Amino acid sequence: MFQAKAFAPFENLAIELVPHSSEGDDGSHDLAHVLRVFKNAMRIQALEGGDARILAAAVLLHDCVAVEKNSPIRSRASALAAEKASAILAELGWDGNDIASVAHAIVAHSFSANVAPETLEAKILQDADRLDAIGMVGAGRCFYIGGRMSSALYDPFDPAGSYRELDDKRYVIDHFQTKLFKLADGFQTKAGRALAAARDERLRDFLAAFMDEI
């Protein structure tokens, strides 16, 4: 059940935008993900500054268009979300400059889009979203997506990929090396980097324990 108070102090904004926040049945990009990113973003914004209203709107709409990880248009997902978000905010009477700020933050948050964040709000959203891809939640999401894509957990004869090319579409734990362990080095804000370092350590400990068990 949706509870607007979870998005305090932007309860009214959440009431307007949560109905548009996510689509489809992807449990790694559902309302729970949006709420986690919101909490990350507000935590960073409290230390770094920036326009909290712009940031909150960008968080609430950053995944408003669903594109599967294995889709050929995956790299356009954030641009499509930004277009949809702009139309939603225009209908709500938002100022054009504010809409553009929200749209840029949404476009730039995506790893696959490879768009550099130019505003503080865009940098915070990118950090907040990537925090949800590492640590224990990130590990859980990684395995969830692997199951969704019908991937195997690991190569039983070379799980670490020591003698083969890593393939994260075929083996879930390959994704730790091909992407997840690279994320902590790319955080944009000081507060984000500090949070990322702790989560990256947890993620590496998780994989070490997993490899020990297999």
PDB file of C-alpha atoms in Angstrom:
ATOM      1  CA  MET A   1       0.000   0.000   0.000  1.00  0.00           C
ATOM      2  CA  PHE A   2       1.387   3.380  -1.049  1.00  0.00           C
ATOM      3  CA  GLN A   3       2.038   5.746   1.843  1.00  0.00           C
ATOM      4  CA  ALA A   4       2.878   9.306   0.844  1.00  0.00           C
ATOM      5  CA  LYS A   5       4.474  10.016   4.220  1.00  0.00           C
ATOM      6  CA  ALA A   6       7.356   7.728   3.231  1.00  0.00           C
ATOM      7  CA  PHE A   7       8.398  10.495   0.816  1.00  0.00           C
ATOM      8  CA  ALA A   8       8.391  13.295   3.423  1.00  0.00           C
ATOM      9  CA  PRO A   9       8.776  16.221   3.084  1.00  0.00           C
ATOM     10  CA  PHE A  10       7.462  15.757  -0.467  1.00  0.00           C
ATOM     11  CA  GLU A  11       4.234  13.927   0.318  1.00  0.00           C
ATOM     12  CA  ASN A  12       2.133  16.046  -2.059  1.00  0.00           C
ATOM     13  CA  LEU A  13       4.608  15.616  -4.881  1.00  0.00           C
ATOM     14  CA  ALA A  14       4.627  11.867  -4.281  1.00  0.00           C
ATOM     15  CA  ILE A  15       0.821  11.754  -4.465  1.00  0.00           C
ATOM     16  CA  GLU A  16       1.028  13.389  -7.904  1.00  0.00           C
ATOM     17  CA  LEU A  17       3.970  11.439  -9.294  1.00  0.00           C
ATOM     18  CA  VAL A  18       4.011   7.967  -7.723  1.00  0.00           C
ATOM     19  CA  PRO A  19       1.229   6.751 -10.070  1.00  0.00           C
ATOM     20  CA  HIS A  20       3.737   7.368 -12.876  1.00  0.00           C
ATOM     21  CA  SER A  21       6.874   6.152 -11.057  1.00  0.00           C
ATOM     22  CA  SER A  22       7.152   2.637 -12.430  1.00  0.00           C
ATOM     23  CA  GLU A  23       5.542   0.411 -15.014  1.00  0.00           C
ATOM     24  CA  GLY A  24       5.689  -3.283 -15.785  1.00  0.00           C
ATOM     25  CA  ASP A  25       6.522  -6.062 -13.341  1.00  0.00           C
ATOM     26  CA  ASP A  26      10.278  -5.624 -12.848  1.00  0.00           C
ATOM     27  CA  GLY A  27      10.853  -6.040  -9.105  1.00  0.00           C
ATOM     28  CA  SER A  28      14.287  -4.437  -9.362  1.00  0.00           C
ATOM     29  CA  HIS A  29      12.775  -1.182 -10.653  1.00  0.00           C
ATOM     30  CA  ASP A  30       9.539  -1.066  -8.667  1.00  0.00           C
ATOM     31  CA  LEU A  31       8.219   1.423  -6.113  1.00  0.00           C
ATOM     32  CA  ALA A  32      10.451  -0.086  -3.425  1.00  0.00           C
ATOM     33  CA  HIS A  33      13.463   0.791  -5.600  1.00  0.00           C
ATOM     34  CA  VAL A  34      12.138   4.327  -6.094  1.00  0.00           C
ATOM     35  CA  LEU A  35      11.737   4.761  -2.342  1.00  0.00           C
ATOM     36  CA  ARG A  36      15.267   3.481  -1.646  1.00  0.00           C
ATOM     37  CA  VAL A  37      16.691   5.879  -4.236  1.00  0.00           C
ATOM     38  CA  PHE A  38      14.637   8.707  -2.707  1.00  0.00           C
ATOM     39  CA  LYS A  39      16.097   8.006   0.734  1.00  0.00           C
ATOM     40  CA  ASN A  40      19.620   7.844  -0.716  1.00  0.00           C
ATOM     41  CA  ALA A  41      19.092  11.101  -2.593  1.00  0.00           C
ATOM     42  CA  MET A  42      17.705  12.981   0.396  1.00  0.00           C
ATOM     43  CA  ARG A  43      20.587  11.733   2.539  1.00  0.00           C
ATOM     44  CA  ILE A  44      23.123  13.025   0.028  1.00  0.00           C
ATOM     45  CA  GLN A  45      21.230  16.288  -0.597  1.00  0.00           C
ATOM     46  CA  ALA A  46      21.218  17.073   3.117  1.00  0.00           C
ATOM     47  CA  LEU A  47      25.022  17.159   2.981  1.00  0.00           C
ATOM     48  CA  GLU A  48      25.671  18.421  -0.544  1.00  0.00           C
ATOM     49  CA  GLY A  49      22.817  20.899  -1.115  1.00  0.00           C
ATOM     50  CA  GLY A  50      20.937  21.350  -4.365  1.00  0.00           C
ATOM     51  CA  ASP A  51      17.260  21.888  -5.168  1.00  0.00           C
ATOM     52  CA  ALA A  52      15.458  19.181  -3.196  1.00  0.00           C
ATOM     53  CA  ARG A  53      12.175  19.612  -5.114  1.00  0.00           C
ATOM     54  CA  ILE A  54      13.859  19.138  -8.493  1.00  0.00           C
ATOM     55  CA  LEU A  55      15.726  16.151  -7.097  1.00  0.00           C
ATOM     56  CA  ALA A  56      12.608  14.564  -5.587  1.00  0.00           C
ATOM     57  CA  ALA A  57      10.708  14.853  -8.869  1.00  0.00           C
ATOM     58  CA  ALA A  58      13.630  13.361 -10.782  1.00  0.00           C
ATOM     59  CA  VAL A  59      13.830  10.452  -8.348  1.00  0.00           C
ATOM     60  CA  LEU A  60      10.102   9.786  -8.521  1.00  0.00           C
ATOM     61  CA  LEU A  61      10.118   9.704 -12.346  1.00  0.00           C
ATOM     62  CA  HIS A  62      13.588   8.329 -13.165  1.00  0.00           C
ATOM     63  CA  ASP A  63      12.232   4.870 -14.039  1.00  0.00           C
ATOM     64  CA  CYS A  64       8.819   5.891 -15.386  1.00  0.00           C
ATOM     65  CA  VAL A  65       9.534   4.030 -18.638  1.00  0.00           C
ATOM     66  CA  ALA A  66      10.335   0.326 -18.296  1.00  0.00           C
ATOM     67  CA  VAL A  67      12.939  -1.169 -20.646  1.00  0.00           C
ATOM     68  CA  GLU A  68      14.279  -4.672 -19.951  1.00  0.00           C
ATOM     69  CA  LYS A  69      18.023  -5.083 -19.359  1.00  0.00           C
ATOM     70  CA  ASN A  70      18.368  -7.251 -22.483  1.00  0.00           C
ATOM     71  CA  SER A  71      16.386  -4.907 -24.733  1.00  0.00           C
ATOM     72  CA  PRO A  72      18.192  -3.455 -27.798  1.00  0.00           C
ATOM     73  CA  ILE A  73      16.949   0.003 -26.767  1.00  0.00           C
ATOM     74  CA  ARG A  74      18.173  -0.274 -23.169  1.00  0.00           C
ATOM     75  CA  SER A  75      20.612   2.622 -23.656  1.00  0.00           C
ATOM     76  CA  ARG A  76      17.650   4.886 -24.520  1.00  0.00           C
ATOM     77  CA  ALA A  77      15.627   4.052 -21.406  1.00  0.00           C
ATOM     78  CA  SER A  78      16.570   7.172 -19.455  1.00  0.00           C
ATOM     79  CA  ALA A  79      15.959   9.450 -22.452  1.00  0.00           C
ATOM     80  CA  LEU A  80      12.509   7.922 -22.912  1.00  0.00           C
ATOM     81  CA  ALA A  81      11.829   8.371 -19.190  1.00  0.00           C
ATOM     82  CA  ALA A  82      12.923  12.008 -19.390  1.00  0.00           C
ATOM     83  CA  GLU A  83      10.532  12.638 -22.282  1.00  0.00           C
ATOM     84  CA  LYS A  84       7.629  11.080 -20.408  1.00  0.00           C
ATOM     85  CA  ALA A  85       8.541  12.903 -17.190  1.00  0.00           C
ATOM     86  CA  SER A  86       8.648  16.231 -19.038  1.00  0.00           C
ATOM     87  CA  ALA A  87       5.135  15.682 -20.374  1.00  0.00           C
ATOM     88  CA  ILE A  88       3.838  14.719 -16.920  1.00  0.00           C
ATOM     89  CA  LEU A  89       5.333  17.773 -15.243  1.00  0.00           C
ATOM     90  CA  ALA A  90       4.099  20.080 -18.021  1.00  0.00           C
ATOM     91  CA  GLU A  91       0.560  18.830 -17.419  1.00  0.00           C
ATOM     92  CA  LEU A  92       1.018  19.656 -13.745  1.00  0.00           C
ATOM     93  CA  GLY A  93       2.007  23.225 -14.641  1.00  0.00           C
ATOM     94  CA  TRP A  94       5.713  23.070 -13.868  1.00  0.00           C
ATOM     95  CA  ASP A  95       8.017  25.835 -15.102  1.00  0.00           C
ATOM     96  CA  GLY A  96       9.956  24.989 -18.273  1.00  0.00           C
ATOM     97  CA  ASN A  97      13.378  25.492 -16.694  1.00  0.00           C
ATOM     98  CA  ASP A  98      12.481  23.217 -13.791  1.00  0.00           C
ATOM     99  CA  ILE A  99      11.189  20.574 -16.208  1.00  0.00           C
ATOM    100  CA  ALA A 100      14.472  20.754 -18.123  1.00  0.00           C
ATOM    101  CA  SER A 101      16.432  20.320 -14.879  1.00  0.00           C
ATOM    102  CA  VAL A 102      14.419  17.249 -13.940  1.00  0.00           C
ATOM    103  CA  ALA A 103      14.766  15.817 -17.446  1.00  0.00           C
ATOM    104  CA  HIS A 104      18.543  16.244 -17.469  1.00  0.00           C
ATOM    105  CA  ALA A 105      18.885  14.508 -14.116  1.00  0.00           C
ATOM    106  CA  ILE A 106      16.810  11.591 -15.388  1.00  0.00           C
ATOM    107  CA  VAL A 107      18.754  11.262 -18.639  1.00  0.00           C
ATOM    108  CA  ALA A 108      22.126  11.397 -16.865  1.00  0.00           C
ATOM    109  CA  HIS A 109      21.328   8.918 -14.076  1.00  0.00           C
ATOM    110  CA  SER A 110      21.642   5.873 -16.309  1.00  0.00           C
ATOM    111  CA  PHE A 111      24.885   3.897 -16.555  1.00  0.00           C
ATOM    112  CA  SER A 112      24.055   2.643 -20.043  1.00  0.00           C
ATOM    113  CA  ALA A 113      23.146   6.100 -21.393  1.00  0.00           C
ATOM    114  CA  ASN A 114      26.701   7.355 -20.728  1.00  0.00           C
ATOM    115  CA  VAL A 115      25.581  10.990 -20.300  1.00  0.00           C
ATOM    116  CA  ALA A 116      27.633  13.161 -17.940  1.00  0.00           C
ATOM    117  CA  PRO A 117      25.605  14.836 -15.165  1.00  0.00           C
ATOM    118  CA  GLU A 118      26.041  18.606 -15.378  1.00  0.00           C
ATOM    119  CA  THR A 119      23.988  19.780 -12.392  1.00  0.00           C
ATOM    120  CA  LEU A 120      24.237  18.972  -8.699  1.00  0.00           C
ATOM    121  CA  GLU A 121      20.775  17.405  -8.781  1.00  0.00           C
ATOM    122  CA  ALA A 122      21.788  15.159 -11.666  1.00  0.00           C
ATOM    123  CA  LYS A 123      24.952  14.123  -9.833  1.00  0.00           C
ATOM    124  CA  ILE A 124      22.984  13.283  -6.693  1.00  0.00           C
ATOM    125  CA  LEU A 125      20.379  11.245  -8.572  1.00  0.00           C
ATOM    126  CA  GLN A 126      23.096   9.281 -10.360  1.00  0.00           C
ATOM    127  CA  ASP A 127      24.821   8.559  -7.038  1.00  0.00           C
ATOM    128  CA  ALA A 128      21.556   7.676  -5.288  1.00  0.00           C
ATOM    129  CA  ASP A 129      20.511   5.265  -8.032  1.00  0.00           C
ATOM    130  CA  ARG A 130      23.920   3.590  -8.218  1.00  0.00           C
ATOM    131  CA  LEU A 131      23.974   3.102  -4.446  1.00  0.00           C
ATOM    132  CA  ASP A 132      21.012   0.788  -4.963  1.00  0.00           C
ATOM    133  CA  ALA A 133      23.105  -1.316  -7.359  1.00  0.00           C
ATOM    134  CA  ILE A 134      25.830  -2.133  -4.824  1.00  0.00           C
ATOM    135  CA  GLY A 135      25.865  -3.476  -1.285  1.00  0.00           C
ATOM    136  CA  MET A 136      23.460  -6.163  -0.127  1.00  0.00           C
ATOM    137  CA  VAL A 137      20.480  -4.710  -1.983  1.00  0.00           C
ATOM    138  CA  GLY A 138      22.576  -4.558  -5.120  1.00  0.00           C
ATOM    139  CA  ALA A 139      23.501  -8.225  -4.773  1.00  0.00           C
ATOM    140  CA  GLY A 140      19.855  -9.151  -4.326  1.00  0.00           C
ATOM    141  CA  ARG A 141      18.818  -7.126  -7.360  1.00  0.00           C
ATOM    142  CA  CYS A 142      21.611  -8.673  -9.413  1.00  0.00           C
ATOM    143  CA  PHE A 143      20.390 -12.209  -8.728  1.00  0.00           C
ATOM    144  CA  TYR A 144      16.773 -11.168  -9.254  1.00  0.00           C
ATOM    145  CA  ILE A 145      17.576  -9.746 -12.683  1.00  0.00           C
ATOM    146  CA  GLY A 146      19.666 -12.809 -13.538  1.00  0.00           C
ATOM    147  CA  GLY A 147      16.695 -15.036 -12.808  1.00  0.00           C
ATOM    148  CA  ARG A 148      14.446 -12.751 -14.828  1.00  0.00           C
ATOM    149  CA  MET A 149      16.852 -13.074 -17.764  1.00  0.00           C
ATOM    150  CA  SER A 150      17.132 -16.875 -17.288  1.00  0.00           C
ATOM    151  CA  SER A 151      20.865 -16.640 -16.535  1.00  0.00           C
ATOM    152  CA  ALA A 152      22.800 -19.333 -14.677  1.00  0.00           C
ATOM    153  CA  LEU A 153      24.263 -18.387 -11.301  1.00  0.00           C
ATOM    154  CA  TYR A 154      27.854 -19.140 -12.364  1.00  0.00           C
ATOM    155  CA  ASP A 155      30.060 -21.282 -14.580  1.00  0.00           C
ATOM    156  CA  PRO A 156      30.550 -24.445 -12.485  1.00  0.00           C
ATOM    157  CA  PHE A 157      33.995 -25.134 -13.972  1.00  0.00           C
ATOM    158  CA  ASP A 158      35.390 -21.595 -13.914  1.00  0.00           C
ATOM    159  CA  PRO A 159      33.187 -19.434 -11.676  1.00  0.00           C
ATOM    160  CA  ALA A 160      35.722 -16.604 -11.404  1.00  0.00           C
ATOM    161  CA  GLY A 161      36.236 -16.406 -15.165  1.00  0.00           C
ATOM    162  CA  SER A 162      39.963 -17.038 -14.876  1.00  0.00           C
ATOM    163  CA  TYR A 163      40.184 -18.903 -18.207  1.00  0.00           C
ATOM    164  CA  ARG A 164      37.208 -17.578 -20.142  1.00  0.00           C
ATOM    165  CA  GLU A 165      35.690 -14.278 -21.186  1.00  0.00           C
ATOM    166  CA  LEU A 166      33.262 -12.880 -18.630  1.00  0.00           C
ATOM    167  CA  ASP A 167      29.642 -13.014 -19.791  1.00  0.00           C
ATOM    168  CA  ASP A 168      27.114 -11.444 -17.412  1.00  0.00           C
ATOM    169  CA  LYS A 169      24.207 -12.320 -19.680  1.00  0.00           C
ATOM    170  CA  ARG A 170      25.013 -15.995 -19.213  1.00  0.00           C
ATOM    171  CA  TYR A 171      26.286 -16.030 -15.598  1.00  0.00           C
ATOM    172  CA  VAL A 172      24.954 -13.801 -12.819  1.00  0.00           C
ATOM    173  CA  ILE A 173      28.121 -13.448 -10.754  1.00  0.00           C
ATOM    174  CA  ASP A 174      30.078 -12.283 -13.806  1.00  0.00           C
ATOM    175  CA  HIS A 175      28.099  -9.039 -13.455  1.00  0.00           C
ATOM    176  CA  PHE A 176      29.989  -8.260 -10.239  1.00  0.00           C
ATOM    177  CA  GLN A 177      33.241  -8.002 -12.229  1.00  0.00           C
ATOM    178  CA  THR A 178      31.849  -6.520 -15.446  1.00  0.00           C
ATOM    179  CA  LYS A 179      29.910  -3.697 -13.794  1.00  0.00           C
ATOM    180  CA  LEU A 180      29.136  -3.654 -10.074  1.00  0.00           C
ATOM    181  CA  PHE A 181      32.714  -3.455  -8.790  1.00  0.00           C
ATOM    182  CA  LYS A 182      33.368  -0.546 -11.163  1.00  0.00           C
ATOM    183  CA  LEU A 183      30.563   1.652  -9.888  1.00  0.00           C
ATOM    184  CA  ALA A 184      32.144   2.901  -6.645  1.00  0.00           C
ATOM    185  CA  ASP A 185      34.924   4.682  -8.545  1.00  0.00           C
ATOM    186  CA  GLY A 186      32.473   6.796 -10.529  1.00  0.00           C
ATOM    187  CA  PHE A 187      30.453   8.527  -7.825  1.00  0.00           C
ATOM    188  CA  GLN A 188      29.954  12.237  -8.298  1.00  0.00           C
ATOM    189  CA  THR A 189      29.578  13.657  -4.781  1.00  0.00           C
ATOM    190  CA  LYS A 190      31.688  13.407  -1.644  1.00  0.00           C
ATOM    191  CA  ALA A 191      28.750  12.067   0.380  1.00  0.00           C
ATOM    192  CA  GLY A 192      27.920   9.576  -2.348  1.00  0.00           C
ATOM    193  CA  ARG A 193      31.497   8.337  -2.518  1.00  0.00           C
ATOM    194  CA  ALA A 194      31.573   7.705   1.232  1.00  0.00           C
ATOM    195  CA  LEU A 195      28.346   5.690   1.117  1.00  0.00           C
ATOM    196  CA  ALA A 196      29.538   3.830  -1.971  1.00  0.00           C
ATOM    197  CA  ALA A 197      32.822   2.778  -0.348  1.00  0.00           C
ATOM    198  CA  ALA A 198      30.977   1.053   2.492  1.00  0.00           C
ATOM    199  CA  ARG A 199      28.547  -0.701   0.164  1.00  0.00           C
ATOM    200  CA  ASP A 200      31.286  -1.730  -2.252  1.00  0.00           C
ATOM    201  CA  GLU A 201      33.117  -3.414   0.629  1.00  0.00           C
ATOM    202  CA  ARG A 202      29.955  -5.333   1.571  1.00  0.00           C
ATOM    203  CA  LEU A 203      29.468  -6.394  -2.034  1.00  0.00           C
ATOM    204  CA  ARG A 204      33.027  -7.702  -2.275  1.00  0.00           C
ATOM    205  CA  ASP A 205      32.606  -9.564   1.025  1.00  0.00           C
ATOM    206  CA  PHE A 206      29.396 -11.086  -0.311  1.00  0.00           C
ATOM    207  CA  LEU A 207      31.057 -12.368  -3.467  1.00  0.00           C
ATOM    208  CA  ALA A 208      34.001 -13.746  -1.474  1.00  0.00           C
ATOM    209  CA  ALA A 209      31.608 -15.679   0.766  1.00  0.00           C
ATOM    210  CA  PHE A 210      29.645 -16.905  -2.246  1.00  0.00           C
ATOM    211  CA  MET A 211      32.816 -18.132  -3.968  1.00  0.00           C
ATOM    212  CA  ASP A 212      33.905 -19.869  -0.766  1.00  0.00           C
ATOM    213  CA  GLU A 213      30.617 -21.760  -0.562  1.00  0.00           C
ATOM    214  CA  ILE A 214      30.704 -22.995  -4.156  1.00  0.00           C
TER     215      ILE A 214
END
